[in-house]
Amino acid sequence: MMKKFIGFFNVKERPILAAILSPVLAVLVAFGIGAILITIAGTNPLVAYQALFVGAFGSLHGFGETLAKTTPLLIIGLGLAVAFKSRMFNIGAPGQLYMGALAATVVGLTFTGLPAVLLIPLMMAAGFLGGATFGAIPALLKARFEVHEIICTVLLNYIALFFVNYLVEGPMKEPGSYIAATSMLPSSAWLPRLIPGTRFHAGFLIALLCIPLVYLILEKLTLGYRIKAVGASSGSARYGGISVPKYMILAMIISGGLAGLAGTIELSGIFFRLQQGFTFEVGFTAIIVAYLGRCHPIGVGLAALLFGALINGGQAMHRMTGVPVGIIYAFQGIVLLLVLASEYLVRRKG
Amino acid sequence: MRMGWEIILSQAFLVSFLATTIRLAVPILIPTLGEIFAQKSGVLNLGIEGMMITGALGAFLTSYYTGNPWLGVLSGLVVGGLFGLLHAFMTITLSVNQVLTGLAIFALGPGLAGFLFRTIFGVTLIPPITTSFTPLHIPLLSKIPVLGPVLFQQNILVYLAFIFVPICGFILFKTAIGLKITGAGENPRAADTLGVNVYRIRYLCVIFGGVMAGFGGAFMALSTPGQTFMEYMIGGRGWIAIALVIFAKWNPYRALGGALLFGGADALQMRVQALGIGIPHHFLLMLPFVLTIVILVMISKGTSEPSALTIPYKRGNL
């Protein structure tokens, strides 16, 4: 069912200026609305926003934290861009991230004797595979049983969350530990920190590397051409001899795999163990990142930096002024609504 | 272990399990009924979860400050309706993508609710408790063995929810309004030609969907005595409601059956968890979600949704 979500991401038709202008305007207006909310919370919005910007960019430490928050958003956002191009609306990145992190944890805790040069790539392969497998499920169910992928991926998020929580509280819990977490990974599984004293780690470089990689897939390879053809018009693609289910599934494998890779990088760069409260919500934020970035790898990179800064700066704002962090999540919804509304204006002019 | 299973098969357990099933069916049933109207008119609303949590906060706060849970429900309906209006404005007037608008509201809801709740109460050691509804024992009927405690010792919102099913079914299938709604969702241009105001019908249905989501949220906030508010208290019920619309094939009566099934899965995890049967509670928490996927796999193929669902309508645009 529901085969006809029309024109999600037909970026090509839009003039470039409008494609850049509408997200920028939307973010500015959203800051205005945020200011009203902050005033309601009894804080001077200028003071709050100053705390946000200083927290996100004002120091080497703050900027390092911003880049650490950007890393998973960027990787997941790039993967979602691929899925969205095939018109697979993947809302399941949080779950795919969890399953990737789980696979990587198992590898990391099993092959403890391996040197870092072998162990880290092996964990990343496992993480990609874990996320890709979990991402392929809704695509297979859609291809075979016409199950709506949006609902399916959302439900799978809850299943992955409960499953990982079960493991870290039960079978995989470190014996004698007070918190719900696995044992620490060996230090050979840790990604090096790039700025000492911050959590800015080498995973960011891998995220940067994903930008040209996804660009290559989408713009230069037959694979990407076919994925986009399936998304643009499944009827024409089928007529042209492209197997629609195959490329839907491949797009979800890339998308889920990158979410799983992001999970591995959070594991090796930030947490060093799988635990309750592991990175989850960024999988939702990355949807807005992908959309705001117009599903173009460079756009996604910029949007990821913006939201990485917002999340990090929002926490700084909370510490400095007491404004509840919920506002950052509300802000994300407001930005998306405003971008969508601004597209209406662009369309009318055009 | 043996003890546990014996308790499960006892009458006292079954009665409390069934009563909980009925109660937990409500917060899924009500939003499902609303979503059926929205989708029948041609608009997909994926923001249910976000509308429910803001509705729950509205209901919680109003009941907390006035001490009157009825005003709480009213406030939940209004908040839900306002979000419905937002979704309607975006998708009908601006003809913006329905999926993305719904997702934006899904993102906005918990953030906004959490922000407002923390702004008002701060971080407290003792969570604020609101005035909620208490069970209403229906005279005579509540005295019937087994059936009485299962069906007739619920709070008043539960009775209201179940009355909504035939009302919604009647409106959709037996009235002119129902025909207009179906027309707007199946073939809006033909309906327009016949004098149906497609915009107005869609607006009303989407707002009604929001109101019902707000009602579901209010139920979550006000139906358990001694309850506080949590940003994640809806726990995916809004999404299950959307899946249930497909399961119900856009039919309110079938939605009732589906909601009871999910209420049962939910009740099972609550009741069995208390017994310590040896099934990890995470698996019980997972049950409603696994069940939904299994049902979607069995039922999705060949289901025919309203033909114009997710397609914006533009008058005079051929």
Short mmCIF file of C-alpha atoms in Angstrom, two decimals, chain B residues 54-55 58-59 71-85 207 210-212 214-215:
data_model
loop_
_atom_site.label_atom_id
_atom_site.label_comp_id
_atom_site.label_asym_id
_atom_site.label_seq_id
_atom_site.Cartn_x
_atom_site.Cartn_y
_atom_site.Cartn_z
CA THR B 54 0.97 17.70 23.71
CA GLY B 55 -2.68 16.82 24.34
CA GLY B 58 -2.53 20.18 28.14
CA ALA B 59 -4.82 17.79 29.99
CA LEU B 71 -11.49 20.62 32.08
CA GLY B 72 -8.30 18.63 31.55
CA VAL B 73 -9.95 16.52 28.87
CA LEU B 74 -11.35 19.65 27.24
CA SER B 75 -7.90 21.18 27.17
CA GLY B 76 -6.47 17.99 25.62
CA LEU B 77 -9.10 18.15 22.89
CA VAL B 78 -8.34 21.80 22.17
CA VAL B 79 -4.57 21.27 22.02
CA GLY B 80 -4.99 18.23 19.75
CA GLY B 81 -7.41 20.19 17.58
CA LEU B 82 -4.94 23.06 17.22
CA PHE B 83 -2.24 20.67 16.02
CA GLY B 84 -4.81 19.15 13.68
CA LEU B 85 -5.46 22.65 12.37
CA ILE B 207 -8.95 18.67 12.88
CA GLY B 210 -6.16 15.98 16.01
CA VAL B 211 -8.95 16.30 18.57
CA MET B 212 -9.12 12.52 18.93
CA GLY B 214 -5.58 14.95 21.98
CA PHE B 215 -8.30 12.87 23.64
#
